[in-house]
Coordinates of C-alpha atoms in Angstrom, one line a residue:
M205 CA -12.4 -29.9 7.7
A206 CA -12.6 -26.3 6.2
V207 CA -11.5 -24.9 10.0
V208 CA -8.7 -27.0 9.8
L209 CA -8.0 -25.9 6.1
G210 CA -8.9 -22.5 6.9
L211 CA -6.2 -22.4 9.6
L212 CA -3.5 -24.2 7.2
V213 CA -4.0 -21.1 5.4
A214 CA -3.4 -18.6 7.5
L215 CA -0.1 -20.5 8.6
C216 CA 1.0 -20.6 5.3
Y217 CA -0.1 -17.0 4.3
G218 CA 1.3 -15.4 7.7
A219 CA 5.0 -17.3 7.0
G220 CA 4.9 -16.3 3.1
D221 CA 4.2 -12.7 4.2
F222 CA 7.3 -12.8 6.7
L223 CA 9.6 -14.0 4.4
G224 CA 8.6 -11.7 1.7
G225 CA 8.5 -8.7 4.3
V226 CA 12.3 -9.7 5.0
A227 CA 13.1 -9.7 1.7
T228 CA 12.0 -6.5 0.5
R229 CA 13.6 -4.6 2.9
A230 CA 16.9 -5.3 1.0
Q231 CA 15.4 -4.7 -3.0
P232 CA 12.8 -3.6 -4.6
V233 CA 9.4 -4.7 -4.0
A234 CA 8.6 -5.5 -7.3
T235 CA 11.9 -7.9 -8.1
V236 CA 10.7 -9.5 -5.0
V237 CA 7.2 -10.0 -6.1
L238 CA 7.7 -11.2 -9.7
V239 CA 10.3 -14.0 -8.3
S240 CA 7.8 -14.9 -5.7
Q241 CA 4.6 -15.2 -8.0
G242 CA 6.9 -16.8 -10.8
T243 CA 8.0 -19.4 -8.6
G244 CA 4.3 -20.1 -7.7
L245 CA 3.5 -20.3 -11.3
G246 CA 5.8 -23.2 -11.8
L247 CA 4.5 -25.0 -8.6
V248 CA 0.9 -24.6 -9.8
T249 CA 2.1 -26.2 -13.0
V250 CA 3.8 -28.9 -11.4
I251 CA 0.6 -29.6 -9.3
L252 CA -1.9 -29.6 -12.3
V253 CA 0.3 -31.8 -14.4
L254 CA 0.1 -34.2 -11.4
D255 CA -3.4 -33.9 -11.0
G256 CA -3.9 -34.7 -14.2
T257 CA -7.3 -32.4 -14.8
G258 CA -8.0 -30.9 -18.0
P259 CA -8.5 -27.2 -18.3
P260 CA -12.0 -26.1 -17.0
A261 CA -14.5 -23.5 -18.8
G262 CA -13.4 -20.1 -19.6
G263 CA -15.0 -18.5 -16.9
D264 CA -13.4 -20.2 -14.1
L265 CA -10.0 -19.3 -15.9
A266 CA -11.3 -15.6 -16.6
L267 CA -12.2 -15.5 -12.3
G268 CA -8.5 -16.8 -11.6
V269 CA -6.9 -14.3 -13.7
L270 CA -9.1 -11.7 -12.4
S271 CA -8.0 -12.7 -8.6
G272 CA -4.2 -12.7 -10.0
L273 CA -4.6 -9.0 -11.0
I274 CA -5.9 -8.0 -7.9
G275 CA -3.7 -10.4 -5.7
V276 CA -0.6 -8.8 -7.2
V277 CA -1.5 -5.1 -6.2
G278 CA -2.3 -6.5 -2.7
V279 CA 0.8 -7.9 -2.1
A280 CA 2.9 -5.3 -3.5
L281 CA 1.4 -3.0 -1.1
L282 CA 1.6 -5.3 1.8
Y283 CA 5.4 -6.0 0.9
Q284 CA 6.2 -2.2 0.8
G285 CA 4.1 -1.8 4.4
L286 CA 6.1 -4.5 5.6
A287 CA 9.5 -3.0 4.5
A288 CA 8.4 0.3 5.6
G289 CA 7.2 -0.2 9.2
S290 CA 6.9 -3.1 11.8
M291 CA 5.5 -6.3 10.9
G292 CA 3.2 -6.5 14.1
V293 CA 1.2 -3.6 12.7
V294 CA 1.1 -3.7 8.8
A295 CA 0.1 -7.5 8.6
P296 CA -2.6 -7.0 11.2
V297 CA -4.3 -4.2 9.6
T298 CA -4.5 -5.6 5.9
A299 CA -6.1 -8.6 7.6
V300 CA -9.1 -6.6 8.5
G301 CA -9.8 -5.7 5.4
A302 CA -9.1 -8.9 4.0
A303 CA -11.7 -10.5 6.6
L304 CA -14.2 -7.7 6.3
V305 CA -14.6 -8.2 2.6
P306 CA -15.6 -11.7 1.9
L307 CA -17.3 -11.7 5.3
V308 CA -20.0 -9.2 4.4
A309 CA -20.0 -10.7 0.8
G310 CA -20.8 -14.2 2.1
L311 CA -23.6 -12.7 4.2
V312 CA -25.0 -10.9 1.0
I313 CA -24.9 -14.0 -1.1
G314 CA -27.4 -15.6 1.8
E315 CA -24.8 -17.5 3.9
R316 CA -26.1 -18.0 7.1
P317 CA -23.4 -19.1 9.8
S318 CA -24.7 -19.9 13.3
V319 CA -24.6 -17.5 16.2
L320 CA -22.1 -19.2 17.7
A321 CA -20.0 -19.2 14.3
L322 CA -20.5 -15.6 13.9
I323 CA -19.7 -14.5 17.8
G324 CA -16.3 -16.7 17.2
A325 CA -15.4 -14.5 13.5
A326 CA -16.3 -11.3 15.6
G327 CA -14.0 -12.8 18.3
A328 CA -11.3 -13.1 15.6
L329 CA -11.7 -9.8 13.9
I330 CA -11.2 -8.0 17.4
A331 CA -8.6 -10.1 18.2
I332 CA -6.8 -8.7 14.4
V333 CA -7.1 -5.4 15.9
L334 CA -6.0 -6.1 18.8
V335 CA -2.7 -7.7 17.2
A336 CA -2.2 -4.6 15.2
R337 CA -2.5 -2.3 17.9
T338 CA 1.3 -0.9 18.8
P339 CA 1.0 1.3 22.2
G340 CA 3.2 4.1 22.4
R341 CA 3.3 4.2 18.7
H342 CA 3.3 8.1 16.9
E343 CA 0.7 8.7 14.4
G344 CA 3.3 10.7 12.4
S345 CA 3.0 10.9 8.4
A346 CA 5.2 7.5 8.1
A347 CA 2.7 5.7 10.2
K348 CA 0.1 6.9 8.1
H349 CA 1.7 6.2 5.1
E350 CA 1.7 2.2 6.4
L351 CA -1.5 2.1 7.3
V352 CA -2.8 3.4 3.4
L353 CA -0.6 0.5 2.4
A354 CA -2.1 -2.0 5.0
L355 CA -5.8 -1.1 4.2
G356 CA -5.0 -0.8 0.6
A357 CA -3.4 -4.5 0.5
G358 CA -6.2 -5.9 2.6
T359 CA -8.8 -4.3 0.6
A360 CA -7.2 -6.4 -2.7
F361 CA -7.0 -9.8 -0.6
G362 CA -10.5 -9.6 0.2
F363 CA -11.6 -9.7 -3.1
V364 CA -9.4 -12.2 -4.0
F365 CA -10.8 -14.5 -1.9
V366 CA -14.4 -13.3 -3.0
V367 CA -13.3 -13.9 -6.7
L368 CA -11.6 -17.1 -5.7
G369 CA -14.6 -18.4 -3.9
A370 CA -16.8 -17.8 -7.0
T371 CA -14.9 -20.5 -9.4
D372 CA -16.4 -24.2 -9.3
E373 CA -15.5 -27.0 -7.5
A374 CA -14.7 -28.7 -10.9
S375 CA -12.4 -26.3 -12.0
G376 CA -9.3 -27.9 -9.6
F377 CA -6.6 -25.8 -9.0
W378 CA -6.8 -24.2 -12.5
P379 CA -8.0 -20.8 -11.6
L380 CA -4.3 -20.6 -9.6
L381 CA -3.0 -21.3 -13.3
G382 CA -4.7 -18.4 -14.3
A383 CA -4.1 -16.5 -11.6
R384 CA -0.3 -16.6 -11.6
A385 CA 0.0 -16.3 -15.1
A386 CA -1.6 -13.2 -14.8
S387 CA 0.2 -11.7 -11.8
V388 CA 3.9 -12.8 -13.5
T389 CA 3.2 -10.9 -16.8
L390 CA 2.0 -7.9 -15.3
L391 CA 4.8 -7.9 -13.0
L392 CA 7.1 -8.7 -15.6
V393 CA 6.0 -5.7 -17.7
W394 CA 6.5 -3.1 -14.2
V395 CA 10.0 -4.5 -14.1
V396 CA 11.0 -4.4 -17.2
R397 CA 9.6 -0.6 -17.9
S398 CA 10.8 0.2 -14.8
G399 CA 14.7 -1.0 -15.3
L400 CA 14.4 -2.9 -12.1
P401 CA 16.7 -6.1 -11.4
L402 CA 14.8 -9.4 -13.0
V403 CA 16.3 -11.4 -9.8
P404 CA 16.7 -10.8 -6.4
R405 CA 20.0 -10.4 -4.5
R406 CA 21.8 -13.9 -4.2
D407 CA 21.4 -14.0 -0.5
T408 CA 17.4 -13.7 -0.4
R409 CA 17.0 -15.8 -3.8
A410 CA 15.8 -19.0 -1.3
T411 CA 13.8 -16.2 1.1
V412 CA 12.0 -15.1 -1.9
M413 CA 11.3 -18.4 -3.5
G414 CA 10.0 -19.6 0.1
A415 CA 7.4 -16.8 0.1
G416 CA 6.0 -17.7 -3.5
V417 CA 5.8 -21.4 -2.3
L418 CA 3.8 -20.7 1.0
D419 CA 2.0 -17.9 -0.6
V420 CA 0.3 -20.4 -3.6
G421 CA 0.2 -23.1 -1.5
A422 CA -1.8 -20.8 0.7
N423 CA -4.2 -19.8 -2.3
A424 CA -4.6 -23.9 -2.8
L425 CA -5.9 -24.8 0.8
Y426 CA -7.8 -21.9 0.6
L427 CA -9.6 -23.1 -2.7
L428 CA -10.4 -26.4 -0.7
A429 CA -11.5 -24.8 1.8
V430 CA -14.0 -22.2 0.3
R431 CA -15.8 -24.9 -1.4
E432 CA -16.3 -27.1 1.5
G433 CA -17.2 -24.5 3.8
L434 CA -18.7 -20.8 4.3
L435 CA -16.9 -17.9 2.4
S436 CA -18.1 -15.6 5.4
L437 CA -16.1 -18.1 7.9
V438 CA -13.6 -19.6 5.9
S439 CA -12.4 -16.1 4.6
V440 CA -12.2 -14.7 8.4
L441 CA -10.0 -18.0 9.7
S442 CA -7.8 -17.5 6.7
S443 CA -7.4 -13.9 7.8
L444 CA -5.7 -15.0 11.1
Y445 CA -2.6 -15.5 9.2
P446 CA -1.3 -12.1 11.0
L447 CA -0.7 -14.1 13.9
T448 CA 1.8 -16.3 12.3
T449 CA 3.6 -13.4 10.6
V450 CA 3.5 -11.5 14.7
L451 CA 5.1 -14.5 16.0
L452 CA 7.8 -15.0 13.6
A453 CA 8.8 -11.1 14.2
R454 CA 8.9 -11.8 17.5
V455 CA 10.9 -15.0 17.4
V456 CA 13.3 -14.3 14.1
L457 CA 13.4 -10.3 14.8
G458 CA 13.0 -9.7 18.2
E459 CA 10.1 -7.1 17.5
R460 CA 8.3 -6.9 20.8
L461 CA 5.0 -8.0 21.7
H462 CA 2.5 -5.9 23.9
R463 CA -0.2 -6.9 25.8
S464 CA -3.0 -6.2 23.9
Q465 CA -1.2 -8.1 20.9
V466 CA -0.8 -10.8 23.8
I467 CA -4.4 -10.9 24.8
G468 CA -5.4 -10.7 20.9
L469 CA -3.7 -14.0 20.1
G470 CA -5.3 -15.4 22.9
L471 CA -8.8 -14.2 21.9
G472 CA -8.0 -15.4 18.2
L473 CA -7.4 -18.9 19.5
G474 CA -10.8 -18.1 21.3
G475 CA -12.8 -17.4 18.3
V476 CA -11.1 -20.2 16.3
A477 CA -12.6 -22.8 18.8
L478 CA -16.0 -21.3 18.6
I479 CA -16.1 -21.4 15.1
A480 CA -14.8 -24.8 15.0
T481 CA -17.5 -26.3 17.5
A482 CA -20.3 -24.3 15.8

């Protein structure tokens, strides 16, 4: 079940990143992230009301707040990178960092996946790198800028995975409330002090809110997955979200898929199969 949940996380993250990247091309990153995170805060609140569980110990809420502060930095860097360059490059590079940080953390804390699962995880990581390659792209200053943004976002997301994975199962989805409350507060201060619009353009509002719903949905699914499976493997599966982003960029925006990216997509599916059968 953890494998299925991890793949659903990747699907939601990838679709959310695609929508966020599209919306950010027309307006400030902070405005887009504020509204998307605010949408997520509203959705988490509704989920908790329907769930009916009381608030957990302060430690889990604190971890949620920490993940929210780290996550908003990651989302801002990612959306800026997606707006500045090719989605087929920025999203996969981000995912490498998002996968490696919790993979190493899981092994450090004593997780010992099977050899087959580790081979599958390695295949998935190679797949991300292949999907990230764009033959013929010049490594100019713009490309380097995109790379820095993507690596920064990936590292941030990796630590978000680790922090959320450290919360207790009994806390339910409450850590996500702390995460969204912290991120919305930080973003609101940023937007107001910068004199940026508080709401996105009318023609992009549905897109921005959709990104927020998908993002918080991915976080909720990740909590369920990491509490059932190993952090080191669930994080790798969750980090396959660029496959979704790249495919959407191909279908919706017409971005071309190169041979290495197609091979990467196939290798990613093979890695998932190995992890699932381990």
